[in-house]
PDB file of C-alpha atoms in Angstrom:
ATOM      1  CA  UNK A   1      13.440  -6.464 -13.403  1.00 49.00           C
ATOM      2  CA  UNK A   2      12.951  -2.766 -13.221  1.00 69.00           C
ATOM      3  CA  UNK A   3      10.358  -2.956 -10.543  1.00 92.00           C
ATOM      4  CA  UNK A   4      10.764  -2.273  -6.410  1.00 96.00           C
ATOM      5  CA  UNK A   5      13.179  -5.731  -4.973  1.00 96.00           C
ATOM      6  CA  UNK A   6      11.870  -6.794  -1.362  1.00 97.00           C
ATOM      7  CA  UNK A   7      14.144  -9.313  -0.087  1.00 96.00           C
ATOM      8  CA  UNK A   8      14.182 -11.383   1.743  1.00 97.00           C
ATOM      9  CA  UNK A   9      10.587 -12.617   0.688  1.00 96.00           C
ATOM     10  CA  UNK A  10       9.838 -14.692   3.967  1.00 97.00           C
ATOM     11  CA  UNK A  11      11.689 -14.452   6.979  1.00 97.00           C
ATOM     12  CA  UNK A  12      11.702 -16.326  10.136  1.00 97.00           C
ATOM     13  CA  UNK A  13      12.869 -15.372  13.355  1.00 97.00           C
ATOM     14  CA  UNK A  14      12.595 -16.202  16.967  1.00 97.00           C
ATOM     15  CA  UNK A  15      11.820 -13.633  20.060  1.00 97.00           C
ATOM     16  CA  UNK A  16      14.749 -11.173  20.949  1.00 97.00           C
ATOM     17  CA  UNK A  17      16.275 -11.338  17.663  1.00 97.00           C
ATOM     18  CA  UNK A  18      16.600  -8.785  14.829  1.00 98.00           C
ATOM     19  CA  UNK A  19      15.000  -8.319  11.580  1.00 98.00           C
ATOM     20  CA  UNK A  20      16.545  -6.606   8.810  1.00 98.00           C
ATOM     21  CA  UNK A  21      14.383  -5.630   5.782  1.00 98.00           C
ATOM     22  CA  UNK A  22      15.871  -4.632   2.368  1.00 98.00           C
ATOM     23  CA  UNK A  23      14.362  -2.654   0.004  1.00 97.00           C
ATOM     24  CA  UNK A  24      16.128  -0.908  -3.276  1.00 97.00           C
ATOM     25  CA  UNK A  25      13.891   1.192  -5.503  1.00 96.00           C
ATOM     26  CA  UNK A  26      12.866   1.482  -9.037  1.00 94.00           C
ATOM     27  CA  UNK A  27      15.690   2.731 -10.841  1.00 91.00           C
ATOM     28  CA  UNK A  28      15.554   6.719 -11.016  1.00 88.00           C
ATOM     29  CA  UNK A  29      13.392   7.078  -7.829  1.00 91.00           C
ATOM     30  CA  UNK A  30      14.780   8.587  -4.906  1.00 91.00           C
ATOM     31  CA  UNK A  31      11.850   8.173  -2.593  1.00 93.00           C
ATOM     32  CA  UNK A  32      11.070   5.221  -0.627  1.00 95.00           C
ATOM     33  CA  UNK A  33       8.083   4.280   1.720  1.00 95.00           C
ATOM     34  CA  UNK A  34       7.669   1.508   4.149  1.00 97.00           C
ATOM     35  CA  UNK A  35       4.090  -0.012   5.049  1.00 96.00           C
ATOM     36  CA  UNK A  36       3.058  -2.862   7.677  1.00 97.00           C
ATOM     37  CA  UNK A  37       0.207  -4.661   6.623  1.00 94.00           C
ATOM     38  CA  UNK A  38      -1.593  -7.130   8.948  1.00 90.00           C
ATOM     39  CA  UNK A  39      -3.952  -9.796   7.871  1.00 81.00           C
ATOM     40  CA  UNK A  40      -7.758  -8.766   7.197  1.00 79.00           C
ATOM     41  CA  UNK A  41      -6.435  -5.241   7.546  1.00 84.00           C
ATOM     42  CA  UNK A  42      -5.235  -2.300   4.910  1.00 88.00           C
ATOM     43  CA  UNK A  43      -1.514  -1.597   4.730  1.00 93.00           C
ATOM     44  CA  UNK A  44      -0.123   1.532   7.768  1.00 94.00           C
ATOM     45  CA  UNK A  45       2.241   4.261   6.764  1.00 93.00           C
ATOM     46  CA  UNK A  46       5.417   3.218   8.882  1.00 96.00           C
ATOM     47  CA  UNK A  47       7.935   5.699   7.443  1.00 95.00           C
ATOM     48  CA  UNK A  48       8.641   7.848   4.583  1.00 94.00           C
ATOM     49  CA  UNK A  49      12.248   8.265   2.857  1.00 94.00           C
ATOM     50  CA  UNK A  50      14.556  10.296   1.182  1.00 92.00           C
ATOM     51  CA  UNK A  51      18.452   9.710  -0.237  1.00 88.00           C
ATOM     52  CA  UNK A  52      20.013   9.805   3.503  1.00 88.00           C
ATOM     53  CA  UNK A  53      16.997  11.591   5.100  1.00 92.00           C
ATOM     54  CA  UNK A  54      14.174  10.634   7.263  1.00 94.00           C
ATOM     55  CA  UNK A  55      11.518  12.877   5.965  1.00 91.00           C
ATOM     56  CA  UNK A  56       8.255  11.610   7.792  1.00 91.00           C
ATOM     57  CA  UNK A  57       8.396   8.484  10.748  1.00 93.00           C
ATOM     58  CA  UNK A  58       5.340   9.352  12.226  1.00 91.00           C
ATOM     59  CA  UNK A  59       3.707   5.861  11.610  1.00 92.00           C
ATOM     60  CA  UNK A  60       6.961   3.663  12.832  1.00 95.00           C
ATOM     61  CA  UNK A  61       7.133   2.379  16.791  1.00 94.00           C
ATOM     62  CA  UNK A  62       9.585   4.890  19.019  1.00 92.00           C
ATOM     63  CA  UNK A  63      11.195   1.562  20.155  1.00 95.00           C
ATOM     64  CA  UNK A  64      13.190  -0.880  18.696  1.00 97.00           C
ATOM     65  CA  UNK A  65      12.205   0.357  14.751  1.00 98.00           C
ATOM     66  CA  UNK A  66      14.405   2.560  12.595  1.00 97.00           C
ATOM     67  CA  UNK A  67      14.823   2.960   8.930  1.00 97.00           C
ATOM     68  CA  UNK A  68      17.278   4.438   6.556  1.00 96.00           C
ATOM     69  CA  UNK A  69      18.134   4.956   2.843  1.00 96.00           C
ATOM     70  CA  UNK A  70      22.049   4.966   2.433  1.00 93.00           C
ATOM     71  CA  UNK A  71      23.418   7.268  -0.525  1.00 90.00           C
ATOM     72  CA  UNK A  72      24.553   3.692  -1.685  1.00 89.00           C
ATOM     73  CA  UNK A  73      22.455   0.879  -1.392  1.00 92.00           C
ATOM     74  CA  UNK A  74      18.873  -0.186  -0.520  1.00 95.00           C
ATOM     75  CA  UNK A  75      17.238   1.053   2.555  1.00 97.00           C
ATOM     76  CA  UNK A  76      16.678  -0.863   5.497  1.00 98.00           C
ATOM     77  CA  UNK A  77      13.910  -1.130   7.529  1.00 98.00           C
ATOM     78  CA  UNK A  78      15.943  -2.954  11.018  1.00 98.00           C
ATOM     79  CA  UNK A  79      13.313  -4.519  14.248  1.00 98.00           C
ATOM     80  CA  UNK A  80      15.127  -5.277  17.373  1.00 97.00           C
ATOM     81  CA  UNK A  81      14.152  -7.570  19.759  1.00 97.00           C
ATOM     82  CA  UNK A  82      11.522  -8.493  17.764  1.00 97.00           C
ATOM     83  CA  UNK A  83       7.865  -9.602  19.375  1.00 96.00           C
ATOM     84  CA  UNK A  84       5.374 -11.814  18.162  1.00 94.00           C
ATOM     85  CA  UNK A  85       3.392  -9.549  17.215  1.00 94.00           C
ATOM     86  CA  UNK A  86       6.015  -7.973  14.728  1.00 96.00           C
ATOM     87  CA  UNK A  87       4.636 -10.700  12.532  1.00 96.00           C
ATOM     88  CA  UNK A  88       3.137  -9.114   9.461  1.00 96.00           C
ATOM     89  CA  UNK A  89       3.816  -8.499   5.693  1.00 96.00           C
ATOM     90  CA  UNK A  90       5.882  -5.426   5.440  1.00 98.00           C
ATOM     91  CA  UNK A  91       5.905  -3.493   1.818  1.00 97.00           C
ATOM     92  CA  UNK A  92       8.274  -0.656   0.599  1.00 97.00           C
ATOM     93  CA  UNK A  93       7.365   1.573  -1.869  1.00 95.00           C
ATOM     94  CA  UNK A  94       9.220   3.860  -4.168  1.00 94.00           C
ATOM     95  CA  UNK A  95       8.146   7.282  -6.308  1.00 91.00           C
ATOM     96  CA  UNK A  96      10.357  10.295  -8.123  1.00 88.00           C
ATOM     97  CA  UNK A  97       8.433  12.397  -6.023  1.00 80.00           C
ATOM     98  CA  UNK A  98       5.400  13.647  -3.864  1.00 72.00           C
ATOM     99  CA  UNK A  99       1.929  14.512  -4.097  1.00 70.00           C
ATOM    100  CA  UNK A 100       0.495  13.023  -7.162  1.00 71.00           C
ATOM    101  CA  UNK A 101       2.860  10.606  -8.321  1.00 79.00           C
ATOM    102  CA  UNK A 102       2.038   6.987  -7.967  1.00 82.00           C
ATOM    103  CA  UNK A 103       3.667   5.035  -5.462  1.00 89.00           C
ATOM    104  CA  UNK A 104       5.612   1.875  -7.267  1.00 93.00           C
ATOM    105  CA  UNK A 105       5.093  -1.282  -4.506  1.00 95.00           C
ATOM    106  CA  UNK A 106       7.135  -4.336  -4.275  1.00 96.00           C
ATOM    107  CA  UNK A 107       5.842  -7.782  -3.140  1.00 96.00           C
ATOM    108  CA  UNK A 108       7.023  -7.400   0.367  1.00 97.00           C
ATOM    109  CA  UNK A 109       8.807  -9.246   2.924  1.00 98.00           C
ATOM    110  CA  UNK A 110       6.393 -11.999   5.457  1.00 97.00           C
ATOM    111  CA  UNK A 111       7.671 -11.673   8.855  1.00 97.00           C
ATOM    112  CA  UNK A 112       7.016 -14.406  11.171  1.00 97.00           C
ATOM    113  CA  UNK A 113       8.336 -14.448  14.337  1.00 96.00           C
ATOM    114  CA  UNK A 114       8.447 -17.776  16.519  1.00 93.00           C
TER     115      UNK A 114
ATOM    116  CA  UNK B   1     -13.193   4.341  12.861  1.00 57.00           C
ATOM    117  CA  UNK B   2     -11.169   3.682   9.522  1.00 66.00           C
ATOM    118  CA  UNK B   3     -10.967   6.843   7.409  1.00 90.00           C
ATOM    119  CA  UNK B   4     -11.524   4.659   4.269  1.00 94.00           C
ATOM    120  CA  UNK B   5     -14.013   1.966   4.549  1.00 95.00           C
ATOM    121  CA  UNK B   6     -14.691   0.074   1.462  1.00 96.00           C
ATOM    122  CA  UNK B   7     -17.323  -2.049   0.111  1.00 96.00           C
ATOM    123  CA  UNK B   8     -18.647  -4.722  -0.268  1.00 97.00           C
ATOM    124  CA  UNK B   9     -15.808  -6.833   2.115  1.00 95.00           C
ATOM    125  CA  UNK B  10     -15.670  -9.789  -0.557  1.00 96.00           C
ATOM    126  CA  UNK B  11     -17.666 -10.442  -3.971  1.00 97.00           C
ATOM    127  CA  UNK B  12     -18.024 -13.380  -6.245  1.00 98.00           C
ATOM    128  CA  UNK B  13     -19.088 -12.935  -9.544  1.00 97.00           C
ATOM    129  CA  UNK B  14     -18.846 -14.969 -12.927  1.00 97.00           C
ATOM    130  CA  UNK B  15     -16.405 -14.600 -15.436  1.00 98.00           C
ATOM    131  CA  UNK B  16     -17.355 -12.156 -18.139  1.00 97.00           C
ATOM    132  CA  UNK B  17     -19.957  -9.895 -15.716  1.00 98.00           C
ATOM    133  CA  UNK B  18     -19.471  -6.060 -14.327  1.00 98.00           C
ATOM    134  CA  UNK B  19     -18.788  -5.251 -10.530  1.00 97.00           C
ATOM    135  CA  UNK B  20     -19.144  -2.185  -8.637  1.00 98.00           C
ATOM    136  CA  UNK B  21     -16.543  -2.136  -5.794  1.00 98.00           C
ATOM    137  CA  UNK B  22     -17.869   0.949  -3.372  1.00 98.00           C
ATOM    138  CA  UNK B  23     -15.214   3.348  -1.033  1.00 97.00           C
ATOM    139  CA  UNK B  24     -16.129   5.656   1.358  1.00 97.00           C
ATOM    140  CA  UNK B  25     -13.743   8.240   2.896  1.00 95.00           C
ATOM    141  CA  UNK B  26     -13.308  11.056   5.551  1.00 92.00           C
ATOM    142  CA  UNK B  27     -10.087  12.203   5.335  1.00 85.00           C
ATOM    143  CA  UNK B  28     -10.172  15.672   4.190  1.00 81.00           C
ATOM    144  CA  UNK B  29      -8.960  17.821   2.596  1.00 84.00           C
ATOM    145  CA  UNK B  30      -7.086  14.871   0.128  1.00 84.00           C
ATOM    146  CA  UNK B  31      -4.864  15.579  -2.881  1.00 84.00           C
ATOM    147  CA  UNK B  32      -5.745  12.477  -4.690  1.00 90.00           C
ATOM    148  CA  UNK B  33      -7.371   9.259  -4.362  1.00 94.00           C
ATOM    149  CA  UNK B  34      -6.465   6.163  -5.932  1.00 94.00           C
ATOM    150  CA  UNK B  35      -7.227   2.325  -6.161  1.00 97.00           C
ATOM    151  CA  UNK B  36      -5.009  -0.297  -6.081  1.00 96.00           C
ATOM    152  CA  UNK B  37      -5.540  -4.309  -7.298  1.00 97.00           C
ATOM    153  CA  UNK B  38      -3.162  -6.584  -5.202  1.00 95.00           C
ATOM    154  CA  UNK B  39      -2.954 -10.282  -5.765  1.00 95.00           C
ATOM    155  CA  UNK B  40      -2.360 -12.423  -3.169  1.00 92.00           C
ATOM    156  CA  UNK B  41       1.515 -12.507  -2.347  1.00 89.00           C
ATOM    157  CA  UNK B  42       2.104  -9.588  -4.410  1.00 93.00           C
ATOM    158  CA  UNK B  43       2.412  -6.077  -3.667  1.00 94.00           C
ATOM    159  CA  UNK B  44      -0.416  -3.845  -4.895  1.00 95.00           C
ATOM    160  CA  UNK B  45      -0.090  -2.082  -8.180  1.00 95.00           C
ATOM    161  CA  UNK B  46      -1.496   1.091  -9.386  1.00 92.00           C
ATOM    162  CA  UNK B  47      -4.856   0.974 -11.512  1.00 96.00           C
ATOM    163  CA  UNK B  48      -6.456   4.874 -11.318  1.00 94.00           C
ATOM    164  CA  UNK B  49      -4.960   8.164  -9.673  1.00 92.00           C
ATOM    165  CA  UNK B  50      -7.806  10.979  -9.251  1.00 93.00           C
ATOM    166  CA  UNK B  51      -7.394  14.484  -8.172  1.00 89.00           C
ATOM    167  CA  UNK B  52     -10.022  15.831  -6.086  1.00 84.00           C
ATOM    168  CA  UNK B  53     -10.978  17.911  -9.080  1.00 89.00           C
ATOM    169  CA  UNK B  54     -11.207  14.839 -11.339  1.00 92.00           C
ATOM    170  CA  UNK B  55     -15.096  12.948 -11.549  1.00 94.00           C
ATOM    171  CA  UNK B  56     -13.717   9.528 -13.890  1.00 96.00           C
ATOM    172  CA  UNK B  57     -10.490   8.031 -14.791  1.00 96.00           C
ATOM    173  CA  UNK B  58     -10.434   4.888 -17.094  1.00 96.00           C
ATOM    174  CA  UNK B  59      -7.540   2.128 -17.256  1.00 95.00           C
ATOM    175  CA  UNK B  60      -9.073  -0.396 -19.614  1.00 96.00           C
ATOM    176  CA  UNK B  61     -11.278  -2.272 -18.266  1.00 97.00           C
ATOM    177  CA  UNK B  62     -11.180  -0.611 -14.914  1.00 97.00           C
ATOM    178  CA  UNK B  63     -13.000   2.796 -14.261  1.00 98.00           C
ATOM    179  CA  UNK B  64     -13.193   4.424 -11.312  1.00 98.00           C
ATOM    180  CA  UNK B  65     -15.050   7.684 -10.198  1.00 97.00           C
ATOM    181  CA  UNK B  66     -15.045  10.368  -7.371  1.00 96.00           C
ATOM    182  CA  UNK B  67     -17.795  12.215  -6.539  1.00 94.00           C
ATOM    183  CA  UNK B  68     -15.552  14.684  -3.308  1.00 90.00           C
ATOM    184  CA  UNK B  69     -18.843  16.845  -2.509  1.00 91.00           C
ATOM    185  CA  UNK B  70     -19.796  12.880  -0.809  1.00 93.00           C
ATOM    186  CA  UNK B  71     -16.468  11.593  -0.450  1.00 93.00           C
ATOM    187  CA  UNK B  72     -17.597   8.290  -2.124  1.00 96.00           C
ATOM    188  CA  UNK B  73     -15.726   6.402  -5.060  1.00 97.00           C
ATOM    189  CA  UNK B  74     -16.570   3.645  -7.137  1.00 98.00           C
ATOM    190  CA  UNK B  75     -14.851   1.256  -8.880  1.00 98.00           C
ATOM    191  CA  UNK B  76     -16.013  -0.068 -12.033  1.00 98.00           C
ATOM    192  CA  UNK B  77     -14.732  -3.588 -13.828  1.00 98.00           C
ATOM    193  CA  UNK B  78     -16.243  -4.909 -16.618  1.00 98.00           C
ATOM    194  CA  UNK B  79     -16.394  -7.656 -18.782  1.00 97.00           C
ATOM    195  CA  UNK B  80     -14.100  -9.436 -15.557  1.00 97.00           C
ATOM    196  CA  UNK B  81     -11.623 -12.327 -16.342  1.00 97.00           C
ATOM    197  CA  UNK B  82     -10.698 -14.831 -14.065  1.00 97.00           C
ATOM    198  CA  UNK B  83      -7.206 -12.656 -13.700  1.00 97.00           C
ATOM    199  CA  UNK B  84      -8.909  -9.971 -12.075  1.00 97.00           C
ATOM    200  CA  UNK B  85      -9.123 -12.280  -9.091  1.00 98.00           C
ATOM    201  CA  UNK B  86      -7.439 -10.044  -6.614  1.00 97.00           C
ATOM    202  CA  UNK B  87      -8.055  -7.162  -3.558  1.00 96.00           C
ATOM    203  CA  UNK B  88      -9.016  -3.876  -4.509  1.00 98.00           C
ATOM    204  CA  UNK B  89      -7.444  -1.363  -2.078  1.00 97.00           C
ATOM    205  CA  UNK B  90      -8.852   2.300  -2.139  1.00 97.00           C
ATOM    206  CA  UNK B  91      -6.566   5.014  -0.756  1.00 95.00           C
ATOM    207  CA  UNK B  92      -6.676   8.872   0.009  1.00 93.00           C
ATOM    208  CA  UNK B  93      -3.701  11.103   0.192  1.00 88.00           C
ATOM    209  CA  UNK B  94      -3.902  12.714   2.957  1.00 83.00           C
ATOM    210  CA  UNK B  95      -3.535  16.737   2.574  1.00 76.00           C
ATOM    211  CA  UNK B  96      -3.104  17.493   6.363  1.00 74.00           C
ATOM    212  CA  UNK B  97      -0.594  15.069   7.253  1.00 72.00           C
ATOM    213  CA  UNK B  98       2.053  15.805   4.127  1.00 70.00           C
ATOM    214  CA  UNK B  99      -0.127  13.583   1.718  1.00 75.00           C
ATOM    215  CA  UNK B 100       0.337  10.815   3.512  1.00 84.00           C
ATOM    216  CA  UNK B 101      -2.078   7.625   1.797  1.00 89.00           C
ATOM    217  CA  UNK B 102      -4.194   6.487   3.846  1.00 91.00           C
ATOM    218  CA  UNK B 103      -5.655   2.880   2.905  1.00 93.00           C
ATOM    219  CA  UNK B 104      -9.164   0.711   2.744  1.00 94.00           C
ATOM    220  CA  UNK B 105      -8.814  -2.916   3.914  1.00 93.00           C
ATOM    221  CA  UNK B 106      -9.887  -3.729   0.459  1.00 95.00           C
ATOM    222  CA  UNK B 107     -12.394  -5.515  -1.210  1.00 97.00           C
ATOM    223  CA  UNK B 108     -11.556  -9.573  -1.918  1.00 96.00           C
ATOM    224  CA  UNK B 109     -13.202 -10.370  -5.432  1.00 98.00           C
ATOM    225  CA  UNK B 110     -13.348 -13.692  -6.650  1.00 98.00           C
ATOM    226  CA  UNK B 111     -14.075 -14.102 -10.388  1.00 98.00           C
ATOM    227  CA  UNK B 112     -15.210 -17.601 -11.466  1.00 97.00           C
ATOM    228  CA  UNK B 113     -15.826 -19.709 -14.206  1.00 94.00           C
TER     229      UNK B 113
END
């Protein structure tokens, strides 16, 4: 499967814990976007990456949300502490570059947090 | 107040009839605008990219249009299939704020048979 990999698919945690999201682009692209998508509402710009580089994290919380995109490896999107209402579907995206280009989605990961 | 505010919210139709799907927008100036078709547990995939210079943009049975002097778009599907079940998303790239998309809430079509 060439497409964007999400894992894991669901993922269940309790209050206070942490949440670590995986994400490893279409082969050949070397940009990578996380969204947050709540129910009955359209997906929210979180956080927009390059190879080792935060480029644009304007739409992520200050606190206890970061991101990253290794030189090796898929990027991460990590919650700490995570709240209840943390709980949402959370989609990366990948592209070979800006403006135009389409953005390549994977089936996300469901959060749920008990 | 949503910068992209699609309608209608959710359609039925039967199997083998046209829909219009309708998306308004504000953000401005855009780069592109585009509509996605997600199915439910799936991540959405790309149907139609338009530049803001662009009026129509076909992808088989899908065909969407832009009219950016009223910063309204249209979706068009026709002869629908029972697969084409699914949320349409619109979204606008955002030219101010490093083209960031900016998404609709989607319209939930039901095709039956």
């Amino acid at each position: 499967n060439a497409g964007v990999m999400q894992n894991p698919r669901h993922l269940v945690r309790r209050r206070g814990q942490e949440a670590r999201l995986r994400c490893s682009p279409m082969k050949g692209h070397s940009h990578v976007y996380w969204y947050r998508q709540l129910p009955e509402e359209g997906l929210k710009f979180m956080v927009y990456l390059q190879k080792e580089n935060i480029i644009d994290e304007s739409g992520m919380p200050k606190e206890r949300f970061s991101a990253e995109f290794p030189k090796e490896g898929p990027s991460i999107l990590r919650i700490q502490q995570v709240v209840r209402g943390d709980s949402a579907a959370y989609f990366c995206a990948s592209s070979n570059g800006q403006g135009n280009r389409p953005q390549h989605f994977g089936d996300g990961t469901r959060l749920s947090i008990l | 107040k949503n910068q992209v505010e699609q309608s209608p919210q959710s359609l039925i139709i039967l199997e083998g009839k046209n829909c219009t799907l309708q998306c308004n927008y504000t953000v401005s100036p855009f780069s592109n605008l585009r509509w996605y078709k997600q199915d439910t547990g799936r991540g959405p995939v790309s149907l139609t990219i338009m530049t803001f210079s662009e009026n129509t943009k076909s992808n088989g049975r899908y065909t969407a249009t832009l009219d950016a002097d009223t910063k309204q778009s249209s979706l068009h599907i026709t002869a629908s299939q029972l697969s084409d079940s699914a949320s349409y998303i619109c979204v606008v790239s955002d030219m101010e704020y490093g083209n960031k998309l900016v998404f609709g809430a989607g319209t939930i079509l039901r095709v039956k048979s």
